[in-house]
PDB file of C-alpha atoms in Angstrom:
ATOM      1  CA  MET A 169      -8.371  -4.192  17.387  1.00  0.00           C
ATOM      2  CA  TYR A 170      -5.481  -3.768  14.968  1.00  0.00           C
ATOM      3  CA  GLY A 171      -4.761  -7.232  14.538  1.00  0.00           C
ATOM      4  CA  ILE A 172      -8.488  -8.077  13.940  1.00  0.00           C
ATOM      5  CA  MET A 173      -8.547  -5.495  11.195  1.00  0.00           C
ATOM      6  CA  ILE A 174      -5.182  -6.634   9.616  1.00  0.00           C
ATOM      7  CA  SER A 175      -6.523 -10.438   9.466  1.00  0.00           C
ATOM      8  CA  ALA A 176     -10.093  -9.195   8.284  1.00  0.00           C
ATOM      9  CA  GLY A 177      -8.357  -6.941   5.445  1.00  0.00           C
ATOM     10  CA  ILE A 178      -6.055 -10.224   4.421  1.00  0.00           C
ATOM     11  CA  ILE A 179      -9.352 -12.227   4.506  1.00  0.00           C
ATOM     12  CA  ILE A 180     -11.761 -10.292   2.681  1.00  0.00           C
ATOM     13  CA  ALA A 181      -9.089  -9.116   0.275  1.00  0.00           C
ATOM     14  CA  GLY A 182      -8.203 -12.639  -0.523  1.00  0.00           C
ATOM     15  CA  ALA A 183     -11.628 -13.619  -1.099  1.00  0.00           C
ATOM     16  CA  VAL A 184     -12.259 -10.651  -3.638  1.00  0.00           C
ATOM     17  CA  GLY A 185      -8.991 -11.632  -5.278  1.00  0.00           C
ATOM     18  CA  TYR A 186      -9.866 -15.362  -5.521  1.00  0.00           C
ATOM     19  CA  LYS A 187     -13.354 -14.471  -6.931  1.00  0.00           C
ATOM     20  CA  LEU A 188     -11.895 -12.619  -9.702  1.00  0.00           C
ATOM     21  CA  VAL A 189      -9.084 -14.718 -10.396  1.00  0.00           C
ATOM     22  CA  ILE A 190     -11.554 -17.892 -10.771  1.00  0.00           C
ATOM     23  CA  ARG A 191     -13.962 -15.482 -12.980  1.00  0.00           C
ATOM     24  CA  GLU A 192     -10.735 -14.869 -15.413  1.00  0.00           C
ATOM     25  CA  GLY A 193     -10.223 -18.695 -15.562  1.00  0.00           C
ATOM     26  CA  LEU A 194      -6.880 -18.598 -13.767  1.00  0.00           C
ATOM     27  CA  SER A 195      -4.894 -21.229 -11.651  1.00  0.00           C
ATOM     28  CA  GLU A 196      -6.355 -20.879  -7.722  1.00  0.00           C
ATOM     29  CA  ASP A 197      -3.306 -22.349  -7.059  1.00  0.00           C
ATOM     30  CA  ASP A 198      -1.065 -20.132  -8.431  1.00  0.00           C
ATOM     31  CA  PHE A 199      -3.040 -17.273  -6.887  1.00  0.00           C
ATOM     32  CA  PHE A 200      -2.606 -18.676  -3.454  1.00  0.00           C
ATOM     33  CA  ILE A 201       1.347 -18.905  -4.229  1.00  0.00           C
ATOM     34  CA  LEU A 202       1.490 -15.533  -5.270  1.00  0.00           C
ATOM     35  CA  SER A 203      -0.411 -14.228  -2.447  1.00  0.00           C
ATOM     36  CA  GLY A 204       1.731 -15.936  -0.073  1.00  0.00           C
ATOM     37  CA  ILE A 205       4.720 -14.584  -1.533  1.00  0.00           C
ATOM     38  CA  VAL A 206       3.270 -10.873  -1.601  1.00  0.00           C
ATOM     39  CA  LEU A 207       2.219 -11.247   2.190  1.00  0.00           C
ATOM     40  CA  LEU A 208       5.662 -12.277   3.316  1.00  0.00           C
ATOM     41  CA  PHE A 209       7.611 -10.155   0.954  1.00  0.00           C
ATOM     42  CA  GLY A 210       5.226  -7.227   1.682  1.00  0.00           C
ATOM     43  CA  MET A 211       5.616  -7.732   5.596  1.00  0.00           C
ATOM     44  CA  PHE A 212       9.479  -7.894   5.185  1.00  0.00           C
ATOM     45  CA  GLY A 213       9.707  -4.510   3.248  1.00  0.00           C
ATOM     46  CA  ALA A 214       6.970  -2.652   5.355  1.00  0.00           C
ATOM     47  CA  LYS A 215       9.138  -3.579   8.683  1.00  0.00           C
ATOM     48  CA  LEU A 216      12.569  -2.847   7.084  1.00  0.00           C
ATOM     49  CA  LEU A 217      11.298   0.392   5.546  1.00  0.00           C
ATOM     50  CA  TYR A 218      10.043   1.227   9.325  1.00  0.00           C
ATOM     51  CA  LEU A 219      13.410   0.259  10.789  1.00  0.00           C
ATOM     52  CA  ILE A 220      15.259   2.358   8.570  1.00  0.00           C
ATOM     53  CA  ILE A 221      13.314   5.339   9.069  1.00  0.00           C
ATOM     54  CA  ASN A 222      13.466   4.970  12.625  1.00  0.00           C
ATOM     55  CA  TRP A 223      17.216   3.768  12.802  1.00  0.00           C
ATOM     56  CA  LYS A 224      17.968   6.465  15.152  1.00  0.00           C
ATOM     57  CA  GLU A 225      15.512   5.542  17.797  1.00  0.00           C
ATOM     58  CA  ILE A 226      16.869   2.108  18.003  1.00  0.00           C
ATOM     59  CA  GLU A 227      18.548   1.017  20.962  1.00  0.00           C
ATOM     60  CA  TRP A 228      21.409  -0.826  19.453  1.00  0.00           C
ATOM     61  CA  GLY A 229      23.124  -1.920  22.820  1.00  0.00           C
ATOM     62  CA  LYS A 230      20.019  -4.339  23.164  1.00  0.00           C
ATOM     63  CA  ILE A 231      19.802  -5.322  19.578  1.00  0.00           C
ATOM     64  CA  LEU A 232      20.967  -9.015  20.544  1.00  0.00           C
ATOM     65  CA  GLU A 233      18.308  -9.123  23.459  1.00  0.00           C
ATOM     66  CA  TRP A 234      15.555 -11.436  22.219  1.00  0.00           C
ATOM     67  CA  ASN A 235      12.815  -9.389  24.232  1.00  0.00           C
ATOM     68  CA  TYR A 236      14.209  -6.275  22.368  1.00  0.00           C
ATOM     69  CA  ILE A 237      13.971  -8.064  19.168  1.00  0.00           C
ATOM     70  CA  GLN A 238      10.513  -9.032  19.686  1.00  0.00           C
ATOM     71  CA  GLN A 239       9.468  -5.554  20.556  1.00  0.00           C
ATOM     72  CA  LEU A 240      11.339  -4.347  17.306  1.00  0.00           C
ATOM     73  CA  LEU A 241       9.422  -7.114  15.153  1.00  0.00           C
ATOM     74  CA  GLY A 242       6.131  -6.650  16.975  1.00  0.00           C
ATOM     75  CA  GLY A 243       5.034  -3.218  15.713  1.00  0.00           C
ATOM     76  CA  GLY A 244       5.615  -0.535  13.212  1.00  0.00           C
ATOM     77  CA  PHE A 245       5.126  -1.102   9.565  1.00  0.00           C
ATOM     78  CA  VAL A 246       5.166   1.265   6.734  1.00  0.00           C
ATOM     79  CA  PHE A 247       3.053   0.755   3.757  1.00  0.00           C
ATOM     80  CA  TYR A 248       5.298   1.884   0.881  1.00  0.00           C
ATOM     81  CA  GLY A 249       8.099  -0.736   2.217  1.00  0.00           C
ATOM     82  CA  GLY A 250       5.278  -3.145   2.044  1.00  0.00           C
ATOM     83  CA  LEU A 251       4.388  -1.969  -1.356  1.00  0.00           C
ATOM     84  CA  ILE A 252       7.933  -2.138  -2.782  1.00  0.00           C
ATOM     85  CA  GLY A 253       8.674  -5.590  -0.717  1.00  0.00           C
ATOM     86  CA  GLY A 254       5.511  -7.175  -2.439  1.00  0.00           C
ATOM     87  CA  ILE A 255       6.553  -6.048  -5.938  1.00  0.00           C
ATOM     88  CA  LEU A 256      10.181  -7.165  -5.603  1.00  0.00           C
ATOM     89  CA  GLY A 257       8.571 -10.503  -4.519  1.00  0.00           C
ATOM     90  CA  LEU A 258       6.350 -10.664  -7.569  1.00  0.00           C
ATOM     91  CA  VAL A 259       9.202  -9.793  -9.742  1.00  0.00           C
ATOM     92  CA  LEU A 260      11.259 -12.637  -8.244  1.00  0.00           C
ATOM     93  CA  VAL A 261       8.454 -15.327  -8.778  1.00  0.00           C
ATOM     94  CA  ASN A 262       8.151 -14.155 -12.384  1.00  0.00           C
ATOM     95  CA  GLN A 263      11.706 -14.640 -13.037  1.00  0.00           C
ATOM     96  CA  ILE A 264      12.113 -18.246 -11.465  1.00  0.00           C
ATOM     97  CA  SER A 265       8.690 -19.936 -12.245  1.00  0.00           C
ATOM     98  CA  ASP A 266       6.463 -20.178 -15.132  1.00  0.00           C
ATOM     99  CA  ILE A 267       3.541 -18.543 -13.543  1.00  0.00           C
ATOM    100  CA  ASN A 268       2.417 -15.352 -15.929  1.00  0.00           C
ATOM    101  CA  VAL A 269       2.376 -13.139 -12.828  1.00  0.00           C
ATOM    102  CA  MET A 270       1.038  -9.900 -14.839  1.00  0.00           C
ATOM    103  CA  ASN A 271      -2.337 -11.797 -15.449  1.00  0.00           C
ATOM    104  CA  TYR A 272      -2.778 -12.354 -11.615  1.00  0.00           C
ATOM    105  CA  VAL A 273      -1.847  -8.616 -10.834  1.00  0.00           C
ATOM    106  CA  LYS A 274      -3.924  -7.331 -13.380  1.00  0.00           C
ATOM    107  CA  THR A 275      -6.691  -9.516 -12.191  1.00  0.00           C
ATOM    108  CA  ALA A 276      -6.477  -9.008  -8.420  1.00  0.00           C
ATOM    109  CA  ILE A 277      -4.967  -5.417  -8.027  1.00  0.00           C
ATOM    110  CA  PRO A 278      -8.093  -4.541  -6.135  1.00  0.00           C
ATOM    111  CA  CYS A 279      -6.878  -6.767  -3.107  1.00  0.00           C
ATOM    112  CA  LEU A 280      -4.484  -4.425  -2.323  1.00  0.00           C
ATOM    113  CA  PRO A 281      -6.499  -1.050  -1.669  1.00  0.00           C
ATOM    114  CA  ILE A 282      -8.984  -3.497   0.068  1.00  0.00           C
ATOM    115  CA  ALA A 283      -6.240  -4.921   2.437  1.00  0.00           C
ATOM    116  CA  HIS A 284      -4.855  -1.487   2.963  1.00  0.00           C
ATOM    117  CA  GLY A 285      -8.274   0.222   3.871  1.00  0.00           C
ATOM    118  CA  PHE A 286      -8.789  -2.475   6.360  1.00  0.00           C
ATOM    119  CA  GLY A 287      -5.162  -1.757   7.860  1.00  0.00           C
ATOM    120  CA  ARG A 288      -6.171   2.099   8.026  1.00  0.00           C
ATOM    121  CA  ILE A 289      -8.786   1.508  10.138  1.00  0.00           C
ATOM    122  CA  GLY A 290      -6.722  -1.002  12.424  1.00  0.00           C
ATOM    123  CA  CYS A 291      -4.659   2.332  12.716  1.00  0.00           C
ATOM    124  CA  PHE A 292      -7.409   4.281  13.803  1.00  0.00           C
ATOM    125  CA  PHE A 293      -8.335   1.828  16.610  1.00  0.00           C
ATOM    126  CA  ALA A 294      -4.680   1.601  17.682  1.00  0.00           C
ATOM    127  CA  GLY A 295      -4.187   5.302  17.504  1.00  0.00           C
ATOM    128  CA  CYS A 296      -0.759   5.028  15.176  1.00  0.00           C
ATOM    129  CA  CYS A 297      -0.725   6.987  11.931  1.00  0.00           C
ATOM    130  CA  TYR A 298      -2.709   9.596  13.665  1.00  0.00           C
ATOM    131  CA  GLY A 299      -3.561  13.074  12.318  1.00  0.00           C
ATOM    132  CA  ILE A 300      -2.833  16.569  13.266  1.00  0.00           C
ATOM    133  CA  PRO A 301      -4.451  18.472  15.846  1.00  0.00           C
ATOM    134  CA  TYR A 302      -7.880  19.275  14.691  1.00  0.00           C
ATOM    135  CA  ASP A 303     -11.333  20.444  16.389  1.00  0.00           C
ATOM    136  CA  GLY A 304     -13.547  20.452  13.603  1.00  0.00           C
ATOM    137  CA  PRO A 305     -16.275  18.357  12.290  1.00  0.00           C
ATOM    138  CA  PHE A 306     -15.534  14.309  12.765  1.00  0.00           C
ATOM    139  CA  CYS A 307     -12.442  15.189  14.891  1.00  0.00           C
ATOM    140  CA  VAL A 308     -11.345  12.105  17.085  1.00  0.00           C
ATOM    141  CA  ASP A 309     -10.325  12.367  20.801  1.00  0.00           C
ATOM    142  CA  TYR A 310      -8.389   9.445  22.017  1.00  0.00           C
ATOM    143  CA  GLN A 311      -9.121   8.898  25.684  1.00  0.00           C
ATOM    144  CA  ALA A 312      -7.564   5.267  26.701  1.00  0.00           C
ATOM    145  CA  PRO A 313      -3.774   5.218  26.128  1.00  0.00           C
ATOM    146  CA  THR A 314      -3.007   4.554  22.757  1.00  0.00           C
ATOM    147  CA  LEU A 315      -0.362   5.403  20.289  1.00  0.00           C
ATOM    148  CA  ALA A 316      -1.708   8.880  19.715  1.00  0.00           C
ATOM    149  CA  PRO A 317      -1.706  11.773  22.138  1.00  0.00           C
ATOM    150  CA  VAL A 318      -4.616  11.560  24.751  1.00  0.00           C
ATOM    151  CA  GLY A 319      -7.065  14.216  25.223  1.00  0.00           C
ATOM    152  CA  ILE A 320      -6.187  16.186  21.953  1.00  0.00           C
ATOM    153  CA  SER A 321      -8.720  16.398  19.054  1.00  0.00           C
ATOM    154  CA  LEU A 322      -7.305  15.031  15.951  1.00  0.00           C
ATOM    155  CA  PHE A 323      -7.792  14.802  12.202  1.00  0.00           C
ATOM    156  CA  PRO A 324      -9.108  11.547  11.502  1.00  0.00           C
ATOM    157  CA  VAL A 325      -6.508  10.720   8.651  1.00  0.00           C
ATOM    158  CA  GLN A 326      -6.709   7.071   9.089  1.00  0.00           C
ATOM    159  CA  LEU A 327     -10.404   6.724   8.269  1.00  0.00           C
ATOM    160  CA  LEU A 328     -10.148   9.088   5.251  1.00  0.00           C
ATOM    161  CA  GLU A 329      -7.494   7.191   3.860  1.00  0.00           C
ATOM    162  CA  ALA A 330      -9.419   3.696   4.326  1.00  0.00           C
ATOM    163  CA  ILE A 331     -12.415   5.583   2.664  1.00  0.00           C
ATOM    164  CA  ALA A 332     -10.280   6.455  -0.239  1.00  0.00           C
ATOM    165  CA  ASP A 333      -8.790   2.985  -0.410  1.00  0.00           C
ATOM    166  CA  PHE A 334     -12.164   1.496  -0.496  1.00  0.00           C
ATOM    167  CA  LEU A 335     -13.333   3.970  -3.211  1.00  0.00           C
ATOM    168  CA  ILE A 336     -10.268   3.085  -5.419  1.00  0.00           C
ATOM    169  CA  ALA A 337     -10.903  -0.815  -5.118  1.00  0.00           C
ATOM    170  CA  VAL A 338     -14.402  -0.313  -6.042  1.00  0.00           C
ATOM    171  CA  ILE A 339     -13.549   1.709  -9.278  1.00  0.00           C
ATOM    172  CA  ILE A 340     -10.995  -0.747 -10.295  1.00  0.00           C
ATOM    173  CA  ILE A 341     -13.279  -3.767  -9.522  1.00  0.00           C
ATOM    174  CA  ASP A 342     -15.833  -2.285 -11.970  1.00  0.00           C
ATOM    175  CA  LEU A 343     -13.159  -1.659 -14.562  1.00  0.00           C
ATOM    176  CA  ILE A 344     -12.283  -5.490 -14.592  1.00  0.00           C
ATOM    177  CA  VAL A 345     -15.389  -7.033 -14.261  1.00  0.00           C
ATOM    178  CA  LYS A 346     -17.419  -4.644 -16.712  1.00  0.00           C
ATOM    179  CA  LYS A 347     -14.897  -3.525 -19.046  1.00  0.00           C
ATOM    180  CA  GLY A 348     -11.678  -5.962 -18.469  1.00  0.00           C
ATOM    181  CA  GLN A 349      -9.604  -2.947 -17.881  1.00  0.00           C
ATOM    182  CA  GLY A 350      -7.239  -4.665 -15.469  1.00  0.00           C
ATOM    183  CA  MET A 351      -4.087  -2.769 -16.809  1.00  0.00           C
ATOM    184  CA  PHE A 352      -5.595   0.279 -16.563  1.00  0.00           C
ATOM    185  CA  GLY A 353      -6.491  -0.447 -12.948  1.00  0.00           C
ATOM    186  CA  ILE A 354      -2.920  -0.855 -12.174  1.00  0.00           C
ATOM    187  CA  TYR A 355      -2.301   2.522 -13.447  1.00  0.00           C
ATOM    188  CA  LEU A 356      -5.446   4.153 -11.771  1.00  0.00           C
ATOM    189  CA  TYR A 357      -4.517   2.714  -8.403  1.00  0.00           C
ATOM    190  CA  LEU A 358      -0.626   3.566  -8.433  1.00  0.00           C
ATOM    191  CA  THR A 359      -1.472   7.136  -9.690  1.00  0.00           C
ATOM    192  CA  SER A 360      -4.675   7.838  -7.414  1.00  0.00           C
ATOM    193  CA  TYR A 361      -2.723   6.522  -4.432  1.00  0.00           C
ATOM    194  CA  VAL A 362       0.115   8.159  -4.805  1.00  0.00           C
ATOM    195  CA  ILE A 363      -1.451  11.617  -4.966  1.00  0.00           C
ATOM    196  CA  ILE A 364      -3.834  10.958  -2.190  1.00  0.00           C
ATOM    197  CA  ARG A 365      -0.921   9.736  -0.034  1.00  0.00           C
ATOM    198  CA  PHE A 366       0.952  12.659  -0.745  1.00  0.00           C
ATOM    199  CA  LEU A 367      -1.769  14.958   0.270  1.00  0.00           C
ATOM    200  CA  LEU A 368      -2.805  13.137   3.439  1.00  0.00           C
ATOM    201  CA  GLU A 369       0.802  13.112   4.606  1.00  0.00           C
ATOM    202  CA  ASN A 370       0.211  16.967   5.224  1.00  0.00           C
ATOM    203  CA  PHE A 371      -2.774  15.838   7.773  1.00  0.00           C
ATOM    204  CA  ARG A 372      -0.533  13.396   9.594  1.00  0.00           C
ATOM    205  CA  GLY A 373       0.720  14.244  13.111  1.00  0.00           C
ATOM    206  CA  ASP A 374       2.732  11.420  14.003  1.00  0.00           C
ATOM    207  CA  SER A 375       6.626  11.926  13.921  1.00  0.00           C
ATOM    208  CA  GLU A 376       7.724   8.643  12.917  1.00  0.00           C
ATOM    209  CA  ARG A 377       7.424   8.796   8.993  1.00  0.00           C
ATOM    210  CA  GLY A 378      10.763  10.394   8.742  1.00  0.00           C
ATOM    211  CA  ARG A 379      11.564  13.836   7.039  1.00  0.00           C
ATOM    212  CA  TRP A 380      13.737  15.335   4.832  1.00  0.00           C
ATOM    213  CA  LEU A 381      13.934  18.576   3.708  1.00  0.00           C
ATOM    214  CA  LEU A 382      10.158  19.824   2.764  1.00  0.00           C
ATOM    215  CA  PHE A 383       8.660  16.310   2.474  1.00  0.00           C
ATOM    216  CA  SER A 384       8.234  13.077   4.630  1.00  0.00           C
ATOM    217  CA  THR A 385       9.582   9.749   3.555  1.00  0.00           C
ATOM    218  CA  SER A 386       6.130   8.636   2.454  1.00  0.00           C
ATOM    219  CA  GLN A 387       5.818  11.864   0.126  1.00  0.00           C
ATOM    220  CA  TRP A 388       9.065  11.388  -1.448  1.00  0.00           C
ATOM    221  CA  ILE A 389       8.365   7.971  -2.551  1.00  0.00           C
ATOM    222  CA  SER A 390       4.847   9.078  -3.871  1.00  0.00           C
ATOM    223  CA  LEU A 391       6.866  11.714  -5.964  1.00  0.00           C
ATOM    224  CA  GLY A 392       9.266   8.851  -6.885  1.00  0.00           C
ATOM    225  CA  ILE A 393       6.983   6.545  -7.875  1.00  0.00           C
ATOM    226  CA  GLY A 394       4.631   9.069  -9.654  1.00  0.00           C
ATOM    227  CA  CYS A 395       7.822  10.127 -11.945  1.00  0.00           C
ATOM    228  CA  ILE A 396       8.280   6.468 -12.666  1.00  0.00           C
ATOM    229  CA  ILE A 397       4.762   6.049 -13.691  1.00  0.00           C
ATOM    230  CA  GLY A 398       4.994   9.257 -15.657  1.00  0.00           C
ATOM    231  CA  GLY A 399       8.131   8.313 -17.564  1.00  0.00           C
ATOM    232  CA  PHE A 400       6.664   5.047 -18.310  1.00  0.00           C
ATOM    233  CA  CYS A 401       3.468   6.640 -19.873  1.00  0.00           C
ATOM    234  CA  LEU A 402       5.312   9.010 -21.857  1.00  0.00           C
ATOM    235  CA  PHE A 403       7.576   5.891 -23.028  1.00  0.00           C
ATOM    236  CA  LYS A 404       4.508   3.949 -24.147  1.00  0.00           C
ATOM    237  CA  ILE A 405       3.128   7.376 -25.710  1.00  0.00           C
ATOM    238  CA  TYR A 406       6.503   7.713 -27.798  1.00  0.00           C
ATOM    239  CA  LYS A 407       6.486   4.099 -28.815  1.00  0.00           C
ATOM    240  CA  LYS A 408       2.898   4.066 -30.029  1.00  0.00           C
ATOM    241  CA  ARG A 409       3.618   7.510 -32.318  1.00  0.00           C
ATOM    242  CA  ARG A 410       6.693   6.078 -33.566  1.00  0.00           C
ATOM    243  CA  ARG A 411       4.917   2.799 -34.641  1.00  0.00           C
ATOM    244  CA  GLU A 412       2.173   4.785 -36.263  1.00  0.00           C
ATOM    245  CA  LYS A 413       4.690   6.820 -37.981  1.00  0.00           C
ATOM    246  CA  TRP A 414       6.672   3.565 -39.335  1.00  0.00           C
ATOM    247  CA  GLU A 415       2.928   2.121 -40.530  1.00  0.00           C
ATOM    248  CA  LEU A 416       2.438   5.156 -42.430  1.00  0.00           C
ATOM    249  CA  HIS A 417       5.633   5.233 -44.355  1.00  0.00           C
ATOM    250  CA  HIS A 418       5.434   1.647 -44.955  1.00  0.00           C
TER     251      HIS A 418
END
């Protein structure tokens, strides 16, 4: 079911992105190229960060055995690694080609929360990224063997994150279609997701995320991205005010 949800997310997100790109009069060929790059670099980044976080669990004595390599590559991905990898892929394309990458990012940014939302539903069915023990409303009990503990009521954190992703996507699509504010959509997605992810990490019960001091790996990354966004916004405000002062005196 995990693979089905991942595939569904890629297909549906791609269809939405394609429709938005065509609506804006952008090249569908360039969209497919960028989508492939994001998917390739994103999967590589997601797997790489997972391996970095869990390097202590790797059986290095088996690292050259093909079956063990397949086992390492077969499961375990970290979303933030995928996000960073996808961004690096887009930066690379922007440097080596004449594609205006930012136009496509501004237009197709809803693809990201859509695909991620389906991925989280896949996590729910697979039992990975499970929540803390919880016996309140909407708690989940895994009975069949999964990655989650069996017979313990858990908080449905995967589904909550999926709902948040879909809501973000709907809001951004509305901004793009009705108001043409794709750039604001990027800021909105990154800002809202890092806040949501930082908070939801407190409801995660799996131990594969890595932890340093008070926060998990994803919480530290959320803080880092949040600081970058905040710094960029302050820089934009500073430049705007400086320009206004210059225009006032000239």
